[in-house]
Short mmCIF file of C-alpha atoms and ligand atoms in Angstrom, two decimals:
data_model
loop_
_atom_site.label_atom_id
_atom_site.label_comp_id
_atom_site.label_asym_id
_atom_site.label_seq_id
_atom_site.Cartn_x
_atom_site.Cartn_y
_atom_site.Cartn_z
CA MET V 12 130.73 92.72 115.74
CA GLU V 13 133.62 94.01 117.83
CA PHE V 14 133.15 96.75 120.35
CA LYS V 15 135.79 98.33 122.60
CA LEU V 16 134.77 99.71 125.94
CA ASN V 17 135.64 103.33 126.67
CA THR V 18 137.58 102.37 129.74
CA ASN V 19 140.35 101.12 127.47
CA THR V 20 140.80 104.45 125.76
CA LEU V 21 142.59 107.56 127.02
CA ARG V 22 140.43 110.07 125.20
CA PRO V 23 138.07 112.06 127.46
CA LEU V 24 134.41 111.16 127.15
CA SER V 25 133.00 113.24 124.34
CA GLY V 26 129.65 113.81 126.04
CA ALA V 27 131.34 115.51 129.01
CA GLY V 28 128.12 115.88 131.00
CA ARG V 29 126.07 117.33 128.16
CA LYS V 30 122.39 116.59 128.48
CA LEU V 31 120.50 114.22 126.24
CA PHE V 32 116.75 114.00 125.76
CA VAL V 33 115.11 111.26 123.68
CA GLU V 34 111.51 111.30 122.54
CA THR V 35 110.07 107.96 121.40
CA TYR V 36 107.28 107.23 118.92
CA GLY V 37 105.92 103.96 117.57
CA CYS V 38 106.23 100.38 118.69
CA GLN V 39 107.68 98.66 121.76
CA MET V 40 110.78 97.89 119.73
CA ASN V 41 111.44 101.64 119.54
CA VAL V 42 110.98 101.97 123.30
CA GLY V 43 113.65 99.27 123.70
CA ASP V 44 115.92 100.94 121.14
CA THR V 45 115.72 104.26 122.97
CA GLU V 46 116.97 102.49 126.10
CA VAL V 47 119.91 101.12 124.12
CA VAL V 48 120.63 104.57 122.68
CA VAL V 49 120.66 106.14 126.16
CA ALA V 50 123.05 103.41 127.35
CA LEU V 51 125.38 104.04 124.40
CA MET V 52 125.33 107.79 124.90
CA GLN V 53 125.88 107.52 128.66
CA ARG V 54 129.04 105.52 128.04
CA GLU V 55 130.27 108.58 126.17
CA GLY V 56 129.52 110.84 129.11
CA TYR V 57 126.13 112.24 128.09
CA VAL V 58 123.60 112.55 130.91
CA TYR V 59 119.97 111.68 130.33
CA THR V 60 117.43 114.37 131.19
CA GLU V 61 113.64 114.14 131.29
CA ASP V 62 113.39 117.89 130.76
CA ILE V 63 113.59 118.75 127.08
CA GLY V 64 114.22 122.38 128.00
CA LEU V 65 117.58 121.42 129.55
CA ALA V 66 118.75 119.25 126.66
CA ASP V 67 121.89 119.91 124.60
CA VAL V 68 120.99 117.00 122.32
CA ILE V 69 117.43 116.04 121.36
CA LEU V 70 116.92 112.75 119.56
CA ILE V 71 113.55 111.77 118.15
CA ASN V 72 113.09 108.03 117.73
CA THR V 73 110.64 107.73 114.88
CA CYS V 74 108.06 105.43 113.30
CA SER V 75 107.16 105.03 109.61
CA ILE V 76 104.53 102.32 109.81
CA ARG V 77 101.65 104.57 108.73
CA ASP V 78 101.59 108.02 107.23
CA ASN V 79 99.92 109.57 110.29
CA ALA V 80 102.84 108.40 112.45
CA GLU V 81 105.21 110.32 110.19
CA GLN V 82 102.95 113.39 110.07
CA ARG V 83 103.07 113.64 113.86
CA ILE V 84 106.83 113.63 113.75
CA TRP V 85 106.95 116.36 111.08
CA GLY V 86 104.78 118.43 113.42
CA ARG V 87 107.20 117.77 116.24
CA LEU V 88 110.17 118.76 114.07
CA ALA V 89 108.51 122.08 113.29
CA GLU V 90 108.32 122.71 117.03
CA MET V 91 112.07 122.09 117.38
CA LYS V 92 112.65 125.58 115.93
CA ARG V 93 111.50 126.98 119.26
CA TYR V 94 114.07 124.94 121.21
CA ARG V 95 116.81 125.87 118.75
CA ARG V 96 116.06 129.58 119.23
CA ALA V 97 116.21 129.14 123.00
CA LYS V 98 119.48 127.25 122.88
CA PRO V 99 122.01 128.03 120.15
CA GLY V 100 124.16 124.97 119.37
CA LEU V 101 121.35 122.56 120.23
CA VAL V 102 121.71 119.28 118.28
CA VAL V 103 118.49 117.78 116.90
CA GLY V 104 118.60 114.23 115.55
CA ILE V 105 116.16 111.88 113.91
CA ILE V 106 116.73 108.20 114.63
CA GLY V 107 114.74 105.05 113.86
CA CYS V 108 112.53 104.08 110.96
CA MET V 109 111.89 107.52 109.48
CA ALA V 110 115.63 108.19 109.49
CA GLU V 111 116.12 104.99 107.52
CA ARG V 112 113.32 105.75 105.09
CA LEU V 113 114.11 109.40 104.34
CA LYS V 114 117.89 109.43 104.88
CA GLU V 115 119.69 112.57 103.70
CA LYS V 116 116.39 114.26 102.87
CA LEU V 117 116.06 115.00 106.57
CA VAL V 118 119.23 117.09 106.73
CA GLU V 119 118.43 118.90 103.51
CA GLY V 120 114.75 119.70 104.08
CA PRO V 121 113.28 122.81 105.69
CA TYR V 122 113.90 121.38 109.17
CA GLY V 123 117.63 120.85 108.62
CA VAL V 124 118.07 118.05 111.14
CA ASP V 125 121.69 117.75 112.45
CA VAL V 126 121.88 113.98 112.96
CA VAL V 127 120.22 111.11 111.08
CA ALA V 128 120.78 107.57 112.38
CA GLY V 129 119.02 104.41 111.20
CA PRO V 130 118.11 101.53 113.55
CA ASP V 131 121.41 99.70 113.00
CA ALA V 132 123.65 102.76 113.39
CA TYR V 133 123.21 103.56 117.07
CA ARG V 134 126.75 102.61 118.08
CA ASP V 135 127.85 105.39 115.76
CA LEU V 136 125.60 108.00 117.43
CA PRO V 137 128.28 109.54 119.69
CA ARG V 138 130.43 110.20 116.62
CA LEU V 139 127.48 111.54 114.62
CA VAL V 140 126.50 113.89 117.45
CA ARG V 141 130.13 115.02 117.76
CA GLU V 142 130.15 115.88 114.08
CA ALA V 143 126.99 117.92 114.54
CA GLU V 144 128.43 119.67 117.60
CA ALA V 145 131.38 120.68 115.44
CA GLY V 146 128.95 122.35 113.04
CA GLY V 147 128.59 119.53 110.49
CA LYS V 148 125.91 116.96 109.84
CA GLY V 149 126.06 113.38 111.11
CA VAL V 150 124.38 110.80 108.90
CA ASN V 151 124.55 107.00 109.11
CA VAL V 152 121.72 104.89 107.73
CA LEU V 153 123.63 101.70 106.98
CA LEU V 154 121.63 98.60 107.74
CA SER V 155 123.45 95.60 109.13
CA THR V 156 122.85 91.88 108.90
CA GLU V 157 124.45 91.29 112.31
CA GLU V 158 123.83 94.15 114.69
CA THR V 159 121.70 93.13 117.70
CA TYR V 160 123.22 95.42 120.39
CA ALA V 161 123.55 92.10 122.20
CA GLU V 162 125.85 93.11 125.03
CA ILE V 163 124.44 96.60 125.67
CA ALA V 164 122.59 96.84 128.99
CA PRO V 165 119.68 99.15 128.18
CA VAL V 166 119.03 102.03 130.58
CA ARG V 167 115.47 101.42 131.83
CA LEU V 168 113.44 104.57 131.40
CA ASP V 169 109.99 103.12 132.12
CA ARG V 170 110.26 103.52 135.89
CA ASN V 171 107.47 101.21 137.00
CA GLY V 172 110.34 98.92 137.95
CA VAL V 173 108.15 95.84 137.44
CA SER V 174 107.89 95.09 133.73
CA ALA V 175 110.50 95.52 131.02
CA TYR V 176 110.95 94.78 127.33
CA VAL V 177 113.87 92.71 126.14
CA ALA V 178 114.65 92.74 122.42
CA ILE V 179 115.55 89.24 121.22
CA MET V 180 115.84 89.93 117.52
CA ARG V 181 115.78 92.74 114.98
CA GLY V 182 114.48 93.25 111.47
CA CYS V 183 111.96 91.26 109.48
CA ASN V 184 112.16 88.91 106.49
CA ASN V 185 108.47 88.50 105.84
CA PHE V 186 107.77 91.31 103.40
CA CYS V 187 104.05 91.56 103.95
CA SER V 188 103.12 93.57 100.89
CA TYR V 189 101.83 96.63 102.79
CA CYS V 190 104.63 96.87 105.34
CA VAL V 191 107.64 99.18 105.40
CA VAL V 192 109.41 97.44 108.32
CA PRO V 193 111.67 95.11 106.27
CA TYR V 194 112.96 98.23 104.48
CA THR V 195 113.48 100.39 107.55
CA ARG V 196 114.72 97.75 109.99
CA GLY V 197 116.46 95.44 107.55
CA ARG V 198 116.95 91.68 107.60
CA GLU V 199 115.98 89.49 110.47
CA ARG V 200 118.70 88.49 112.94
CA SER V 201 118.55 86.86 116.37
CA ARG V 202 120.36 88.04 119.46
CA ASP V 203 122.69 85.70 121.35
CA PRO V 204 120.54 83.77 123.86
CA GLN V 205 123.07 84.04 126.69
CA THR V 206 122.90 87.82 126.62
CA ILE V 207 119.09 87.65 126.64
CA VAL V 208 118.99 85.32 129.64
CA ALA V 209 121.62 87.42 131.44
CA GLU V 210 119.61 90.58 130.86
CA ALA V 211 116.38 88.98 132.09
CA ARG V 212 118.16 87.57 135.14
CA SER V 213 119.62 90.93 136.03
CA LEU V 214 116.18 92.56 135.65
CA PHE V 215 114.75 89.97 138.03
CA GLY V 216 117.59 90.64 140.47
CA ASN V 217 116.72 94.33 140.32
CA GLY V 218 113.13 93.66 141.36
CA TYR V 219 111.49 93.32 137.94
CA ARG V 220 108.78 90.68 137.81
CA GLU V 221 107.86 90.61 134.13
CA VAL V 222 109.82 90.60 130.89
CA THR V 223 108.35 90.81 127.40
CA LEU V 224 110.57 89.29 124.72
CA LEU V 225 110.34 91.44 121.62
CA GLY V 226 110.79 90.92 117.91
CA GLN V 227 108.83 91.48 114.68
CA ASN V 228 108.33 87.73 114.42
CA VAL V 229 109.59 86.04 117.58
CA ASN V 230 108.58 82.59 116.36
CA SER V 231 111.38 82.57 113.84
CA TYR V 232 114.02 83.29 116.50
CA LYS V 233 117.03 81.04 115.91
CA ALA V 234 120.50 81.36 117.39
CA GLY V 235 122.62 78.23 116.93
CA GLU V 236 120.70 75.41 118.63
CA VAL V 237 118.31 77.70 120.44
CA ASP V 238 114.92 78.33 118.86
CA PHE V 239 112.06 80.36 120.30
CA PRO V 240 110.38 77.65 122.42
CA GLU V 241 113.77 76.81 123.93
CA LEU V 242 114.53 80.50 124.58
CA MET V 243 111.18 80.87 126.34
CA ARG V 244 112.00 77.85 128.48
CA LEU V 245 115.40 79.29 129.39
CA VAL V 246 114.01 82.71 130.33
CA ALA V 247 111.00 81.31 132.21
CA SER V 248 113.34 79.02 134.18
CA ILE V 249 115.06 82.03 135.79
CA SER V 250 112.36 82.07 138.50
CA PRO V 251 108.72 81.03 138.83
CA LEU V 252 108.20 84.60 140.08
CA LEU V 253 109.27 86.07 136.76
CA ARG V 254 106.43 86.41 134.29
CA VAL V 255 107.41 86.06 130.66
CA ARG V 256 105.50 87.48 127.69
CA PHE V 257 106.38 87.82 124.03
CA ALA V 258 105.39 89.85 120.98
CA THR V 259 104.83 89.54 118.10
CA SER V 260 103.97 86.14 116.63
CA HIS V 261 103.45 85.54 112.93
CA PRO V 262 100.65 82.95 112.55
CA LYS V 263 102.59 81.05 109.88
CA ASP V 264 105.35 80.24 112.41
CA MET V 265 103.28 79.60 115.57
CA SER V 266 104.37 76.07 116.49
CA ASP V 267 102.77 73.47 118.75
CA ARG V 268 106.11 73.14 120.48
CA LEU V 269 105.84 76.70 121.72
CA LEU V 270 102.35 75.98 123.02
CA GLU V 271 103.65 72.87 124.78
CA VAL V 272 106.40 74.86 126.50
CA MET V 273 103.87 77.53 127.48
CA ALA V 274 101.51 74.93 128.90
CA SER V 275 104.32 73.40 130.96
CA MET V 276 105.36 76.68 132.61
CA PRO V 277 102.69 78.66 134.47
CA ASN V 278 104.84 81.81 134.61
CA ILE V 279 104.68 82.12 130.80
CA CYS V 280 101.70 84.42 130.42
CA ARG V 281 98.45 83.18 128.96
CA ALA V 282 98.33 85.79 126.23
CA ILE V 283 99.21 85.48 122.57
CA HIS V 284 99.25 88.38 120.16
CA LEU V 285 98.53 86.80 116.79
CA PRO V 286 98.04 89.46 114.10
CA ALA V 287 95.48 88.23 111.56
CA GLN V 288 95.40 91.45 109.46
CA SER V 289 92.36 90.12 107.55
CA GLY V 290 89.85 87.30 107.72
CA ALA V 291 89.71 86.64 103.97
CA THR V 292 92.11 84.17 102.37
CA SER V 293 92.07 86.11 99.07
CA MET V 294 93.14 89.24 100.94
CA LEU V 295 95.78 87.41 102.97
CA GLU V 296 97.26 86.31 99.68
CA ARG V 297 97.46 89.90 98.39
CA MET V 298 99.01 90.85 101.72
CA ASN V 299 101.63 88.09 101.26
CA ARG V 300 100.86 86.72 104.72
CA LYS V 301 101.55 83.09 103.67
CA TYR V 302 98.58 81.55 105.53
CA THR V 303 94.87 81.11 104.90
CA ARG V 304 91.87 81.88 107.10
CA GLU V 305 91.61 78.15 107.84
CA TRP V 306 95.26 77.90 108.84
CA TYR V 307 94.83 80.87 111.15
CA LEU V 308 91.75 79.36 112.78
CA GLY V 309 93.64 76.08 113.13
CA ARG V 310 96.36 77.90 115.10
CA VAL V 311 93.75 79.51 117.34
CA ALA V 312 92.20 76.07 117.92
CA ALA V 313 95.63 74.73 118.90
CA ILE V 314 96.08 77.61 121.36
CA ARG V 315 92.71 76.78 122.93
CA ARG V 316 93.66 73.10 123.12
CA TYR V 317 96.96 73.64 124.92
CA LEU V 318 96.01 76.76 126.87
CA PRO V 319 92.26 76.94 127.47
CA ASP V 320 92.57 80.16 129.50
CA CYS V 321 94.77 81.99 126.97
CA ALA V 322 93.82 85.46 125.72
CA VAL V 323 94.20 85.95 121.98
CA THR V 324 94.72 89.45 120.61
CA THR V 325 95.35 90.69 117.09
CA ASP V 326 96.12 93.42 114.56
CA LEU V 327 93.67 94.17 111.74
CA ILE V 328 93.91 96.38 108.67
CA ALA V 329 90.80 97.88 107.03
CA GLY V 330 90.71 98.83 103.37
CA PHE V 331 93.86 97.29 101.91
CA SER V 332 94.16 97.17 98.12
CA GLY V 333 91.11 95.76 96.35
CA GLU V 334 89.25 94.93 99.57
CA THR V 335 85.69 93.93 98.70
CA GLU V 336 82.70 94.15 101.00
CA LYS V 337 82.78 90.35 101.20
CA GLU V 338 86.41 90.36 102.32
CA HIS V 339 85.61 92.97 104.93
CA GLU V 340 82.71 90.81 106.16
CA ALA V 341 85.15 87.91 106.42
CA THR V 342 87.29 89.98 108.79
CA LEU V 343 84.25 90.70 110.97
CA SER V 344 83.27 87.02 111.01
CA LEU V 345 86.84 85.98 111.89
CA MET V 346 86.73 88.40 114.81
CA ARG V 347 83.47 86.85 116.04
CA GLU V 348 84.76 83.34 115.57
CA VAL V 349 87.96 83.96 117.55
CA GLY V 350 86.38 86.34 120.09
CA TYR V 351 89.49 88.49 120.49
CA GLU V 352 90.21 89.94 123.91
CA PHE V 353 91.79 92.99 122.33
CA ALA V 354 92.86 94.28 118.90
CA TYR V 355 94.93 97.02 117.33
CA MET V 356 92.93 98.21 114.34
CA PHE V 357 94.20 100.33 111.48
CA LYS V 358 93.14 101.94 108.25
CA TYR V 359 95.47 100.90 105.44
CA SER V 360 98.10 103.54 104.74
CA GLU V 361 100.17 103.15 101.59
CA ARG V 362 103.91 103.22 102.28
CA PRO V 363 106.41 104.24 99.61
CA GLY V 364 108.79 101.49 98.56
CA THR V 365 106.60 98.55 99.58
CA PHE V 366 105.40 95.88 97.15
CA ALA V 367 101.85 97.22 97.47
CA HIS V 368 102.98 100.73 96.63
CA GLU V 369 104.55 99.43 93.41
CA HIS V 370 101.97 96.82 92.39
CA LEU V 371 98.68 96.98 94.33
CA PRO V 372 96.67 100.19 93.99
CA ASP V 373 95.41 101.97 97.11
CA ASP V 374 91.94 101.89 95.61
CA VAL V 375 89.51 101.66 98.53
CA PRO V 376 88.01 105.16 98.96
CA ASP V 377 88.89 106.79 102.26
CA GLU V 378 85.28 107.00 103.43
CA VAL V 379 84.87 103.26 102.82
CA LYS V 380 88.07 102.53 104.77
CA SER V 381 86.82 104.70 107.63
CA ARG V 382 83.40 103.05 107.69
CA ARG V 383 84.93 99.56 107.68
CA LEU V 384 87.37 100.51 110.39
CA SER V 385 84.53 101.85 112.58
CA GLU V 386 82.63 98.59 112.10
CA ILE V 387 85.72 96.65 113.14
CA ILE V 388 86.25 98.88 116.18
CA ALA V 389 82.58 98.68 117.23
CA LEU V 390 82.65 94.89 117.01
CA GLN V 391 85.91 94.68 118.95
CA ASN V 392 84.44 96.87 121.71
CA GLU V 393 81.60 94.38 121.99
CA LEU V 394 83.93 91.38 122.01
CA GLY V 395 86.26 92.97 124.58
CA HIS V 396 83.37 93.84 126.84
CA ALA V 397 81.88 90.34 126.53
CA SER V 398 85.27 88.86 127.42
CA ASN V 399 85.51 91.11 130.50
CA LEU V 400 81.98 90.15 131.56
CA ARG V 401 82.95 86.47 131.35
CA ASP V 402 85.77 87.18 133.85
CA VAL V 403 83.40 88.53 136.52
CA GLY V 404 83.34 86.04 139.40
CA ARG V 405 86.62 84.41 138.32
CA GLU V 406 89.92 84.46 140.21
CA PHE V 407 93.22 85.72 138.82
CA GLU V 408 96.75 86.28 140.00
CA VAL V 409 97.49 89.96 139.44
CA LEU V 410 100.97 91.45 139.22
CA VAL V 411 100.77 94.97 140.66
CA GLU V 412 102.24 97.60 138.35
CA GLY V 413 101.25 100.84 140.03
CA ARG V 414 98.81 102.89 141.99
CA SER V 415 95.48 103.48 140.32
CA LYS V 416 95.34 106.77 138.43
CA ARG V 417 91.99 107.69 139.91
CA ASP V 418 92.36 106.62 143.51
CA GLU V 419 95.54 106.46 145.61
CA LYS V 420 94.03 103.73 147.78
CA GLN V 421 93.75 101.40 144.83
CA LEU V 422 96.31 99.43 142.92
CA SER V 423 96.39 98.55 139.27
CA GLY V 424 97.96 95.46 137.81
CA ARG V 425 97.59 92.81 135.12
CA THR V 426 96.39 89.27 134.90
CA SER V 427 98.40 86.66 133.06
CA GLN V 428 95.96 87.32 130.18
CA ASN V 429 97.24 90.92 130.15
CA LYS V 430 94.01 92.51 131.34
CA VAL V 431 94.14 95.48 133.68
CA VAL V 432 92.58 94.95 137.14
CA VAL V 433 91.98 97.68 139.73
CA PHE V 434 91.46 96.71 143.39
CA ASP V 435 91.84 98.02 146.95
CA ARG V 436 95.42 98.30 148.06
CA GLY V 437 95.28 96.53 151.41
CA ARG V 438 98.86 95.81 152.47
CA HIS V 439 100.16 95.45 148.93
CA ASP V 440 102.38 97.49 146.70
CA VAL V 441 104.00 97.61 143.28
CA GLY V 442 105.70 94.33 142.32
CA ASP V 443 103.48 92.10 144.48
CA TYR V 444 101.46 89.16 143.20
CA VAL V 445 97.91 89.28 144.57
CA ARG V 446 95.07 86.79 144.13
CA VAL V 447 92.02 88.74 143.12
CA ARG V 448 88.39 87.87 142.45
CA ILE V 449 86.76 89.94 139.72
CA THR V 450 83.69 91.75 140.96
CA GLY V 451 82.85 94.02 138.04
CA CYS V 452 84.10 95.58 134.84
CA THR V 453 83.88 98.31 132.23
CA PRO V 454 84.65 97.52 128.57
CA ALA V 455 88.31 98.37 129.27
CA THR V 456 89.01 97.51 132.92
CA LEU V 457 88.31 94.78 135.45
CA PHE V 458 87.58 95.58 139.10
CA GLY V 459 88.25 93.08 141.84
CA GLU V 460 88.94 92.31 145.47
CA GLU V 461 91.77 90.49 147.11
CA ILE V 462 91.05 86.91 148.09
CA ILE V 463 92.23 86.54 151.66
N1 5AD B 25 98.92 100.44 106.92
C1 5AD B 25 98.16 100.14 108.01
N2 5AD B 25 98.58 99.31 108.98
C2 5AD B 25 99.80 98.75 108.85
N3 5AD B 25 100.48 97.89 109.64
C3 5AD B 25 101.66 97.62 109.07
N4 5AD B 25 101.78 98.30 107.92
C4 5AD B 25 100.63 99.00 107.75
C5 5AD B 25 100.14 99.88 106.76
N5 5AD B 25 100.87 100.18 105.68
C6 5AD B 25 99.93 97.34 110.89
C7 5AD B 25 99.83 95.81 110.85
C8 5AD B 25 100.95 95.39 111.76
C9 5AD B 25 100.99 96.54 112.76
C10 5AD B 25 102.26 96.65 113.54
O1 5AD B 25 100.79 97.67 111.96
O2 5AD B 25 98.58 95.45 111.40
O3 5AD B 25 100.70 94.16 112.39
FE1 SF4 B 26 105.64 94.08 108.73
FE2 SF4 B 26 104.75 91.60 108.14
FE3 SF4 B 26 107.24 91.95 109.14
FE4 SF4 B 26 105.09 92.37 110.71
S1 SF4 B 26 105.70 90.40 109.78
S2 SF4 B 26 106.93 93.72 110.51
S3 SF4 B 26 103.59 93.23 109.28
S4 SF4 B 26 106.51 92.68 107.15
#
């Protein structure tokens, strides 16, 4: 894709100092996309503001993964009426997955949004906003097979200045039967590795100490000769002081080669997010996950073989189509067998347009879904707590991310396994690596002291 820099054009920047506010919902990918959007809008002369009350343009970066995510955004759109009243001419735009899913309906509906831009249309945003400023509506929901925003340097909005996300690919080709992502984010494509390494290197130069490489299925990354294990090696070679993480892995593509590379580089974090979704092979088949329970457990065994101190985390769905009590029990037993450090746990939410919506009835009653989800959550709390208790007495290298929320004299950081540790500040500050011995824990947090 060709892109001309503004510096080559004579036209004045269309943003001309107008203020932009972006609100982000959903996954880490959306957080990264918002940073690309701000970069693209700044090139046009818009200025980012953190105060929504000052904004001339409000963009809402949206999520469609479950119905409750969309409901929240509808609620937020209703509130936009207040800002519109306070500021005539205000432009309100919906970007991201909900824009892709609902398209023109968003400009027509009761909320009359001014701009609608899908995940592959962000380069067009300045034009779409201009159209809205001129009193029209700006809509672009074209999906691309190539767009990766490869050369755009995202504007970091996170502000901890230590850890950043770097998108390495977009879209998804897996078509899990419950999932709307392949429809809202389009086909999978990998970003040029040189731009990824350059971005990570520049983050490191700016004081960042951790990058998380992001994609829906990072294990299928492929750009020319470079596959995911090789990309990890390239990024982790930037400096031993740069921690590298990644999300998310699809179990079907988790290769031994990746585990070998991880084992050979200590700055690649000992944490793998490996969404299981269910512990029953029959269910995995209905979900179109393309692996069995045994295959999944085999991958976990391989992780333990190569990386004995690696944390394994997961995503689980309760109450997908046709889920029997036995299948639910299989999920609980999988959880016990793996002993997850952490899990994201969801109640199945039917999404229009997916294979499941067309062919697999949403037939588990809501109270059954809720009960199963609470059982899953209760078990995970136990497993998480047990894992934290096992860490008491052990030593970890902690990367400091910030001051503790509760006590200014304490710092908070993460272990390589991605667990939060709180400890006395001593002479340290944000961005430091500190060796810490764990002295105690709650189910969610480790407490420790510096080893001097
Ligand atoms: N309902 C509930 N959870 C879902 N996920 C994806 N689609 C749905 C759905 N329709 C979950 C999966 C995925 C995570 C990002 O969201 O667990 O891994
Ligand atoms: Fe959705 Fe499956 Fe793709 Fe993940 S791998 S985004 S769950 S379709």
